[in-house]
Amino acid sequence: MATLIAVLAGDGIGPEVTAEGVRVLEAAAALAGLNLELREALIGGAAIDACGEPFPGETRALCREADAVLLGAVGGPKWSDPEASVRPEQGLLDLRAAMGVFANLRPVKTVPALYAASPLRAELLEGVDILVVRELTGGIYFGRKHREVDWAEDVCSYSKEEIERVLRIAAELARERRRKVTSVDKANVLETSRLWRSVTDRLFASEYDDLELETILVDAAAMHLLSRPADFDVLVTENMFGDILTDEASMLSGSMGMLPSASLNAERRGLFEPIHGSAPDIAGQGIANPCGMILSVALLLRYTLKQPALADEIERAVYAAIAAGTRTRDLSAAGTQSASTRQMGDAVLEQLGA
Ligand code: NAD
């Protein structure tokens, strides 16, 4: 039976980068003899325009049935009226809820060809290969909110089960990597963090004592990500800390256009998307960097389709294409000739031998 992949291109540069991701996915599937069925559906602003809602029933049904979802990006100025009753971003929140994805994975890797694009010195970037695992559905973003004229509160809460399930994903992924987990909390101040730390200590002592565990406070983590980034392997943390640290970590790699993400549920079925948005400033020009999307395809192959060798091959092809000199505008020095979205996709396909 074919593996079903839902393809939701979305808005802005979403369709442009998704087209290249799909070309690479189809080529990789042909190379490895995988039987995939790709089905497209609407999400975000494009869905609002077509049927008045950002996550139509048809898209929901497809995503529930699919083994994995590949998403471009949603949103844009056309739909950004704060008074509007429907907004594209709601489609994304509904999609995450429908799939039950609670662990957000963001790998950050540096390659010599892009050291110059990062604000950090090259010697600090050497050997950086971090997988940030962020809890996605709990914590302060989802707690009770209350606002009065001169007073407001946001409640942060976590249950043992919510903490344990994301720690398990982090630990299992570490076993596939360099076997080190850094758990980040604020246990010197917050009760949720004290629970997080005690659950972590207990779980790793009883089930993952083959892994090296480091626990650090979030303020120290923010500093160490810049002063010793190569020391991290898997970094796991709660929702808000993860939100902030993933953006900080993304600067290590140079461009936002390079970074992929995966959001997984308990069965490792997932949602795979580049971390960038719909980039309305460059949409329609054919100059967006498709590498974040192509690397998201690699994550789809690694985590949902259990094809780690094929995923490695795609990652190698992306970095080889860049090292050979193909760069989209965001990766090029000012004034140099840059490749189009399509040409970047072509260069990756060539390196793949497809
Ligand atoms: P953005 O990520 O779209 O763009 C930020 C900057 O990075 C822009 O200058 C853009 O041109 C550049 N950029 C982003 N991706 C690029 C790529 N692949 N290649 C080259 N350059 C790239 O963030 P924004 O401008 O804050 O948001 C634009 C819209 O996207 C908003 O409507 C926002 O809500 C939405 N958004 C969606 C998602 C998502 O779908 N997951 C995530 C973030 C933002």
JSON list of C-alpha atoms in Angstrom, two decimals, residues 9-163:
[
{"chain": "A", "resi": 9, "resn": "ALA", "atom": "CA", "xyz": [1.66, 24.50, -0.03]},
{"chain": "A", "resi": 10, "resn": "GLY", "atom": "CA", "xyz": [-0.12, 27.44, 1.65]},
{"chain": "A", "resi": 11, "resn": "ASP", "atom": "CA", "xyz": [0.66, 31.08, 0.89]},
{"chain": "A", "resi": 12, "resn": "GLY", "atom": "CA", "xyz": [3.40, 33.44, -0.30]},
{"chain": "A", "resi": 13, "resn": "ILE", "atom": "CA", "xyz": [6.64, 31.55, -0.98]},
{"chain": "A", "resi": 14, "resn": "GLY", "atom": "CA", "xyz": [4.96, 28.38, 0.39]},
{"chain": "A", "resi": 15, "resn": "PRO", "atom": "CA", "xyz": [4.01, 27.03, -3.07]},
{"chain": "A", "resi": 16, "resn": "GLU", "atom": "CA", "xyz": [7.41, 27.99, -4.53]},
{"chain": "A", "resi": 17, "resn": "VAL", "atom": "CA", "xyz": [9.49, 26.10, -1.96]},
{"chain": "A", "resi": 18, "resn": "THR", "atom": "CA", "xyz": [6.98, 23.24, -1.71]},
{"chain": "A", "resi": 19, "resn": "ALA", "atom": "CA", "xyz": [7.32, 22.58, -5.46]},
{"chain": "A", "resi": 20, "resn": "GLU", "atom": "CA", "xyz": [11.06, 21.97, -4.97]},
{"chain": "A", "resi": 21, "resn": "GLY", "atom": "CA", "xyz": [10.48, 19.84, -1.86]},
{"chain": "A", "resi": 22, "resn": "VAL", "atom": "CA", "xyz": [8.04, 17.67, -3.80]},
{"chain": "A", "resi": 23, "resn": "ARG", "atom": "CA", "xyz": [10.48, 17.26, -6.71]},
{"chain": "A", "resi": 24, "resn": "VAL", "atom": "CA", "xyz": [13.17, 16.07, -4.30]},
{"chain": "A", "resi": 25, "resn": "LEU", "atom": "CA", "xyz": [10.76, 13.78, -2.43]},
{"chain": "A", "resi": 26, "resn": "GLU", "atom": "CA", "xyz": [9.58, 12.18, -5.66]},
{"chain": "A", "resi": 27, "resn": "ALA", "atom": "CA", "xyz": [13.14, 11.75, -6.92]},
{"chain": "A", "resi": 28, "resn": "ALA", "atom": "CA", "xyz": [14.30, 10.24, -3.61]},
{"chain": "A", "resi": 29, "resn": "ALA", "atom": "CA", "xyz": [11.29, 7.87, -3.56]},
{"chain": "A", "resi": 30, "resn": "ALA", "atom": "CA", "xyz": [12.11, 6.74, -7.11]},
{"chain": "A", "resi": 31, "resn": "LEU", "atom": "CA", "xyz": [15.77, 6.14, -6.17]},
{"chain": "A", "resi": 32, "resn": "ALA", "atom": "CA", "xyz": [14.79, 4.05, -3.13]},
{"chain": "A", "resi": 33, "resn": "GLY", "atom": "CA", "xyz": [11.76, 2.34, -4.67]},
{"chain": "A", "resi": 34, "resn": "LEU", "atom": "CA", "xyz": [9.30, 3.84, -2.16]},
{"chain": "A", "resi": 35, "resn": "ASN", "atom": "CA", "xyz": [5.61, 3.80, -2.99]},
{"chain": "A", "resi": 36, "resn": "LEU", "atom": "CA", "xyz": [4.30, 7.26, -2.09]},
{"chain": "A", "resi": 37, "resn": "GLU", "atom": "CA", "xyz": [0.97, 8.91, -2.82]},
{"chain": "A", "resi": 38, "resn": "LEU", "atom": "CA", "xyz": [1.13, 12.72, -2.63]},
{"chain": "A", "resi": 39, "resn": "ARG", "atom": "CA", "xyz": [-2.21, 14.54, -2.28]},
{"chain": "A", "resi": 40, "resn": "GLU", "atom": "CA", "xyz": [-2.53, 18.32, -2.25]},
{"chain": "A", "resi": 41, "resn": "ALA", "atom": "CA", "xyz": [-4.95, 20.35, -0.14]},
{"chain": "A", "resi": 42, "resn": "LEU", "atom": "CA", "xyz": [-5.61, 23.96, 0.83]},
{"chain": "A", "resi": 43, "resn": "ILE", "atom": "CA", "xyz": [-4.58, 25.69, 4.05]},
{"chain": "A", "resi": 44, "resn": "GLY", "atom": "CA", "xyz": [-4.17, 29.25, 5.33]},
{"chain": "A", "resi": 45, "resn": "GLY", "atom": "CA", "xyz": [-5.03, 32.30, 3.23]},
{"chain": "A", "resi": 46, "resn": "ALA", "atom": "CA", "xyz": [-5.42, 30.22, 0.07]},
{"chain": "A", "resi": 47, "resn": "ALA", "atom": "CA", "xyz": [-8.10, 28.17, 1.86]},
{"chain": "A", "resi": 48, "resn": "ILE", "atom": "CA", "xyz": [-9.82, 31.31, 3.19]},
{"chain": "A", "resi": 49, "resn": "ASP", "atom": "CA", "xyz": [-10.01, 32.66, -0.37]},
{"chain": "A", "resi": 50, "resn": "ALA", "atom": "CA", "xyz": [-11.37, 29.38, -1.74]},
{"chain": "A", "resi": 51, "resn": "CYS", "atom": "CA", "xyz": [-13.85, 28.41, 0.95]},
{"chain": "A", "resi": 52, "resn": "GLY", "atom": "CA", "xyz": [-13.88, 30.97, 3.77]},
{"chain": "A", "resi": 53, "resn": "GLU", "atom": "CA", "xyz": [-11.93, 29.00, 6.37]},
{"chain": "A", "resi": 54, "resn": "PRO", "atom": "CA", "xyz": [-8.19, 28.41, 6.94]},
{"chain": "A", "resi": 55, "resn": "PHE", "atom": "CA", "xyz": [-8.40, 24.66, 7.68]},
{"chain": "A", "resi": 56, "resn": "PRO", "atom": "CA", "xyz": [-11.31, 23.22, 5.64]},
{"chain": "A", "resi": 57, "resn": "GLY", "atom": "CA", "xyz": [-12.90, 19.88, 6.54]},
{"chain": "A", "resi": 58, "resn": "GLU", "atom": "CA", "xyz": [-11.43, 18.24, 3.44]},
{"chain": "A", "resi": 59, "resn": "THR", "atom": "CA", "xyz": [-7.88, 19.23, 4.50]},
{"chain": "A", "resi": 60, "resn": "ARG", "atom": "CA", "xyz": [-8.52, 18.06, 8.07]},
{"chain": "A", "resi": 61, "resn": "ALA", "atom": "CA", "xyz": [-9.72, 14.65, 6.84]},
{"chain": "A", "resi": 62, "resn": "LEU", "atom": "CA", "xyz": [-6.70, 14.26, 4.56]},
{"chain": "A", "resi": 63, "resn": "CYS", "atom": "CA", "xyz": [-4.23, 15.21, 7.34]},
{"chain": "A", "resi": 64, "resn": "ARG", "atom": "CA", "xyz": [-5.84, 12.74, 9.75]},
{"chain": "A", "resi": 65, "resn": "GLU", "atom": "CA", "xyz": [-5.53, 9.96, 7.18]},
{"chain": "A", "resi": 66, "resn": "ALA", "atom": "CA", "xyz": [-2.01, 10.86, 5.97]},
{"chain": "A", "resi": 67, "resn": "ASP", "atom": "CA", "xyz": [1.18, 9.30, 7.32]},
{"chain": "A", "resi": 68, "resn": "ALA", "atom": "CA", "xyz": [2.86, 12.70, 7.09]},
{"chain": "A", "resi": 69, "resn": "VAL", "atom": "CA", "xyz": [2.06, 16.28, 6.16]},
{"chain": "A", "resi": 70, "resn": "LEU", "atom": "CA", "xyz": [4.40, 18.55, 4.21]},
{"chain": "A", "resi": 71, "resn": "LEU", "atom": "CA", "xyz": [3.57, 22.22, 4.76]},
{"chain": "A", "resi": 72, "resn": "GLY", "atom": "CA", "xyz": [4.92, 25.32, 2.98]},
{"chain": "A", "resi": 73, "resn": "ALA", "atom": "CA", "xyz": [3.91, 28.44, 4.94]},
{"chain": "A", "resi": 74, "resn": "VAL", "atom": "CA", "xyz": [0.74, 30.35, 5.71]},
{"chain": "A", "resi": 75, "resn": "GLY", "atom": "CA", "xyz": [-0.16, 34.01, 6.08]},
{"chain": "A", "resi": 76, "resn": "GLY", "atom": "CA", "xyz": [0.42, 37.33, 4.39]},
{"chain": "A", "resi": 77, "resn": "PRO", "atom": "CA", "xyz": [-0.72, 40.95, 4.33]},
{"chain": "A", "resi": 78, "resn": "LYS", "atom": "CA", "xyz": [-3.90, 40.12, 2.40]},
{"chain": "A", "resi": 79, "resn": "TRP", "atom": "CA", "xyz": [-5.29, 38.29, 5.43]},
{"chain": "A", "resi": 80, "resn": "SER", "atom": "CA", "xyz": [-3.62, 40.17, 8.28]},
{"chain": "A", "resi": 81, "resn": "ASP", "atom": "CA", "xyz": [-6.47, 42.52, 9.27]},
{"chain": "A", "resi": 82, "resn": "PRO", "atom": "CA", "xyz": [-6.57, 42.11, 13.10]},
{"chain": "A", "resi": 83, "resn": "GLU", "atom": "CA", "xyz": [-10.36, 42.58, 12.99]},
{"chain": "A", "resi": 84, "resn": "ALA", "atom": "CA", "xyz": [-10.83, 39.69, 10.54]},
{"chain": "A", "resi": 85, "resn": "SER", "atom": "CA", "xyz": [-12.89, 36.81, 11.91]},
{"chain": "A", "resi": 86, "resn": "VAL", "atom": "CA", "xyz": [-10.66, 34.19, 10.28]},
{"chain": "A", "resi": 87, "resn": "ARG", "atom": "CA", "xyz": [-6.86, 34.25, 10.01]},
{"chain": "A", "resi": 88, "resn": "PRO", "atom": "CA", "xyz": [-4.47, 31.93, 8.11]},
{"chain": "A", "resi": 89, "resn": "GLU", "atom": "CA", "xyz": [-2.39, 31.16, 11.23]},
{"chain": "A", "resi": 90, "resn": "GLN", "atom": "CA", "xyz": [-5.46, 29.58, 12.84]},
{"chain": "A", "resi": 91, "resn": "GLY", "atom": "CA", "xyz": [-5.17, 26.89, 10.13]},
{"chain": "A", "resi": 92, "resn": "LEU", "atom": "CA", "xyz": [-1.75, 25.97, 11.45]},
{"chain": "A", "resi": 93, "resn": "LEU", "atom": "CA", "xyz": [-2.89, 25.73, 15.09]},
{"chain": "A", "resi": 94, "resn": "ASP", "atom": "CA", "xyz": [-5.88, 23.60, 14.02]},
{"chain": "A", "resi": 95, "resn": "LEU", "atom": "CA", "xyz": [-3.62, 21.36, 11.95]},
{"chain": "A", "resi": 96, "resn": "ARG", "atom": "CA", "xyz": [-1.26, 20.77, 14.90]},
{"chain": "A", "resi": 97, "resn": "ALA", "atom": "CA", "xyz": [-4.21, 20.00, 17.18]},
{"chain": "A", "resi": 98, "resn": "ALA", "atom": "CA", "xyz": [-5.82, 17.64, 14.62]},
{"chain": "A", "resi": 99, "resn": "MET", "atom": "CA", "xyz": [-2.56, 15.67, 14.31]},
{"chain": "A", "resi": 100, "resn": "GLY", "atom": "CA", "xyz": [-1.83, 15.70, 18.05]},
{"chain": "A", "resi": 101, "resn": "VAL", "atom": "CA", "xyz": [1.79, 16.76, 17.47]},
{"chain": "A", "resi": 102, "resn": "PHE", "atom": "CA", "xyz": [3.40, 17.70, 20.78]},
{"chain": "A", "resi": 103, "resn": "ALA", "atom": "CA", "xyz": [7.13, 17.59, 20.06]},
{"chain": "A", "resi": 104, "resn": "ASN", "atom": "CA", "xyz": [8.66, 20.16, 17.76]},
{"chain": "A", "resi": 105, "resn": "LEU", "atom": "CA", "xyz": [12.10, 19.23, 16.41]},
{"chain": "A", "resi": 106, "resn": "ARG", "atom": "CA", "xyz": [14.46, 21.78, 14.95]},
{"chain": "A", "resi": 107, "resn": "PRO", "atom": "CA", "xyz": [17.86, 20.56, 13.83]},
{"chain": "A", "resi": 108, "resn": "VAL", "atom": "CA", "xyz": [20.53, 23.25, 13.53]},
{"chain": "A", "resi": 109, "resn": "LYS", "atom": "CA", "xyz": [23.66, 22.32, 11.67]},
{"chain": "A", "resi": 110, "resn": "THR", "atom": "CA", "xyz": [26.49, 24.50, 10.44]},
{"chain": "A", "resi": 111, "resn": "VAL", "atom": "CA", "xyz": [28.50, 23.94, 7.27]},
{"chain": "A", "resi": 112, "resn": "PRO", "atom": "CA", "xyz": [31.77, 25.69, 6.38]},
{"chain": "A", "resi": 113, "resn": "ALA", "atom": "CA", "xyz": [30.30, 27.11, 3.15]},
{"chain": "A", "resi": 114, "resn": "LEU", "atom": "CA", "xyz": [27.83, 29.16, 5.22]},
{"chain": "A", "resi": 115, "resn": "TYR", "atom": "CA", "xyz": [30.02, 30.22, 8.17]},
{"chain": "A", "resi": 116, "resn": "ALA", "atom": "CA", "xyz": [30.24, 33.73, 6.71]},
{"chain": "A", "resi": 117, "resn": "ALA", "atom": "CA", "xyz": [26.42, 34.05, 6.75]},
{"chain": "A", "resi": 118, "resn": "SER", "atom": "CA", "xyz": [26.29, 33.59, 10.56]},
{"chain": "A", "resi": 119, "resn": "PRO", "atom": "CA", "xyz": [26.91, 36.44, 13.01]},
{"chain": "A", "resi": 120, "resn": "LEU", "atom": "CA", "xyz": [29.15, 34.10, 15.06]},
{"chain": "A", "resi": 121, "resn": "ARG", "atom": "CA", "xyz": [32.88, 33.59, 14.47]},
{"chain": "A", "resi": 122, "resn": "ALA", "atom": "CA", "xyz": [33.77, 30.56, 12.33]},
{"chain": "A", "resi": 123, "resn": "GLU", "atom": "CA", "xyz": [35.72, 28.81, 15.11]},
{"chain": "A", "resi": 124, "resn": "LEU", "atom": "CA", "xyz": [32.59, 28.71, 17.29]},
{"chain": "A", "resi": 125, "resn": "LEU", "atom": "CA", "xyz": [30.51, 27.21, 14.44]},
{"chain": "A", "resi": 126, "resn": "GLU", "atom": "CA", "xyz": [32.80, 24.28, 13.75]},
{"chain": "A", "resi": 127, "resn": "GLY", "atom": "CA", "xyz": [30.99, 20.96, 14.30]},
{"chain": "A", "resi": 128, "resn": "VAL", "atom": "CA", "xyz": [27.66, 22.44, 15.45]},
{"chain": "A", "resi": 129, "resn": "ASP", "atom": "CA", "xyz": [24.92, 19.80, 15.11]},
{"chain": "A", "resi": 130, "resn": "ILE", "atom": "CA", "xyz": [22.07, 20.43, 17.56]},
{"chain": "A", "resi": 131, "resn": "LEU", "atom": "CA", "xyz": [18.59, 18.97, 17.66]},
{"chain": "A", "resi": 132, "resn": "VAL", "atom": "CA", "xyz": [16.26, 21.19, 19.69]},
{"chain": "A", "resi": 133, "resn": "VAL", "atom": "CA", "xyz": [13.14, 19.37, 20.92]},
{"chain": "A", "resi": 134, "resn": "ARG", "atom": "CA", "xyz": [10.47, 21.82, 22.07]},
{"chain": "A", "resi": 135, "resn": "GLU", "atom": "CA", "xyz": [7.27, 20.84, 23.89]},
{"chain": "A", "resi": 136, "resn": "LEU", "atom": "CA", "xyz": [4.55, 22.27, 21.65]},
{"chain": "A", "resi": 137, "resn": "THR", "atom": "CA", "xyz": [1.11, 21.95, 23.23]},
{"chain": "A", "resi": 138, "resn": "GLY", "atom": "CA", "xyz": [1.48, 22.81, 26.93]},
{"chain": "A", "resi": 139, "resn": "GLY", "atom": "CA", "xyz": [2.87, 25.50, 29.22]},
{"chain": "A", "resi": 140, "resn": "ILE", "atom": "CA", "xyz": [2.17, 29.20, 29.41]},
{"chain": "A", "resi": 141, "resn": "TYR", "atom": "CA", "xyz": [0.95, 29.60, 25.81]},
{"chain": "A", "resi": 142, "resn": "PHE", "atom": "CA", "xyz": [-1.99, 27.31, 26.50]},
{"chain": "A", "resi": 143, "resn": "GLY", "atom": "CA", "xyz": [-2.69, 28.15, 30.16]},
{"chain": "A", "resi": 144, "resn": "ARG", "atom": "CA", "xyz": [-5.52, 30.29, 31.52]},
{"chain": "A", "resi": 145, "resn": "LYS", "atom": "CA", "xyz": [-5.26, 33.92, 30.46]},
{"chain": "A", "resi": 146, "resn": "HIS", "atom": "CA", "xyz": [-6.87, 36.85, 32.17]},
{"chain": "A", "resi": 147, "resn": "ARG", "atom": "CA", "xyz": [-6.69, 40.58, 31.57]},
{"chain": "A", "resi": 148, "resn": "GLU", "atom": "CA", "xyz": [-8.03, 43.56, 33.49]},
{"chain": "A", "resi": 149, "resn": "VAL", "atom": "CA", "xyz": [-7.25, 47.19, 32.84]},
{"chain": "A", "resi": 150, "resn": "ASP", "atom": "CA", "xyz": [-4.06, 47.34, 34.88]},
{"chain": "A", "resi": 151, "resn": "TRP", "atom": "CA", "xyz": [-3.46, 43.71, 35.69]},
{"chain": "A", "resi": 152, "resn": "ALA", "atom": "CA", "xyz": [-3.00, 40.50, 33.66]},
{"chain": "A", "resi": 153, "resn": "GLU", "atom": "CA", "xyz": [-1.98, 36.89, 34.13]},
{"chain": "A", "resi": 154, "resn": "ASP", "atom": "CA", "xyz": [-0.89, 33.90, 32.02]},
{"chain": "A", "resi": 155, "resn": "VAL", "atom": "CA", "xyz": [-0.87, 30.59, 33.83]},
{"chain": "A", "resi": 156, "resn": "CYS", "atom": "CA", "xyz": [1.90, 28.06, 33.13]},
{"chain": "A", "resi": 157, "resn": "SER", "atom": "CA", "xyz": [1.09, 24.45, 33.92]},
{"chain": "A", "resi": 158, "resn": "TYR", "atom": "CA", "xyz": [2.50, 21.06, 33.01]},
{"chain": "A", "resi": 159, "resn": "SER", "atom": "CA", "xyz": [1.53, 17.53, 33.95]},
{"chain": "A", "resi": 160, "resn": "LYS", "atom": "CA", "xyz": [4.01, 14.69, 34.52]},
{"chain": "A", "resi": 161, "resn": "GLU", "atom": "CA", "xyz": [2.61, 12.93, 31.43]},
{"chain": "A", "resi": 162, "resn": "GLU", "atom": "CA", "xyz": [3.12, 15.96, 29.19]},
{"chain": "A", "resi": 163, "resn": "ILE", "atom": "CA", "xyz": [6.73, 16.26, 30.35]}
]
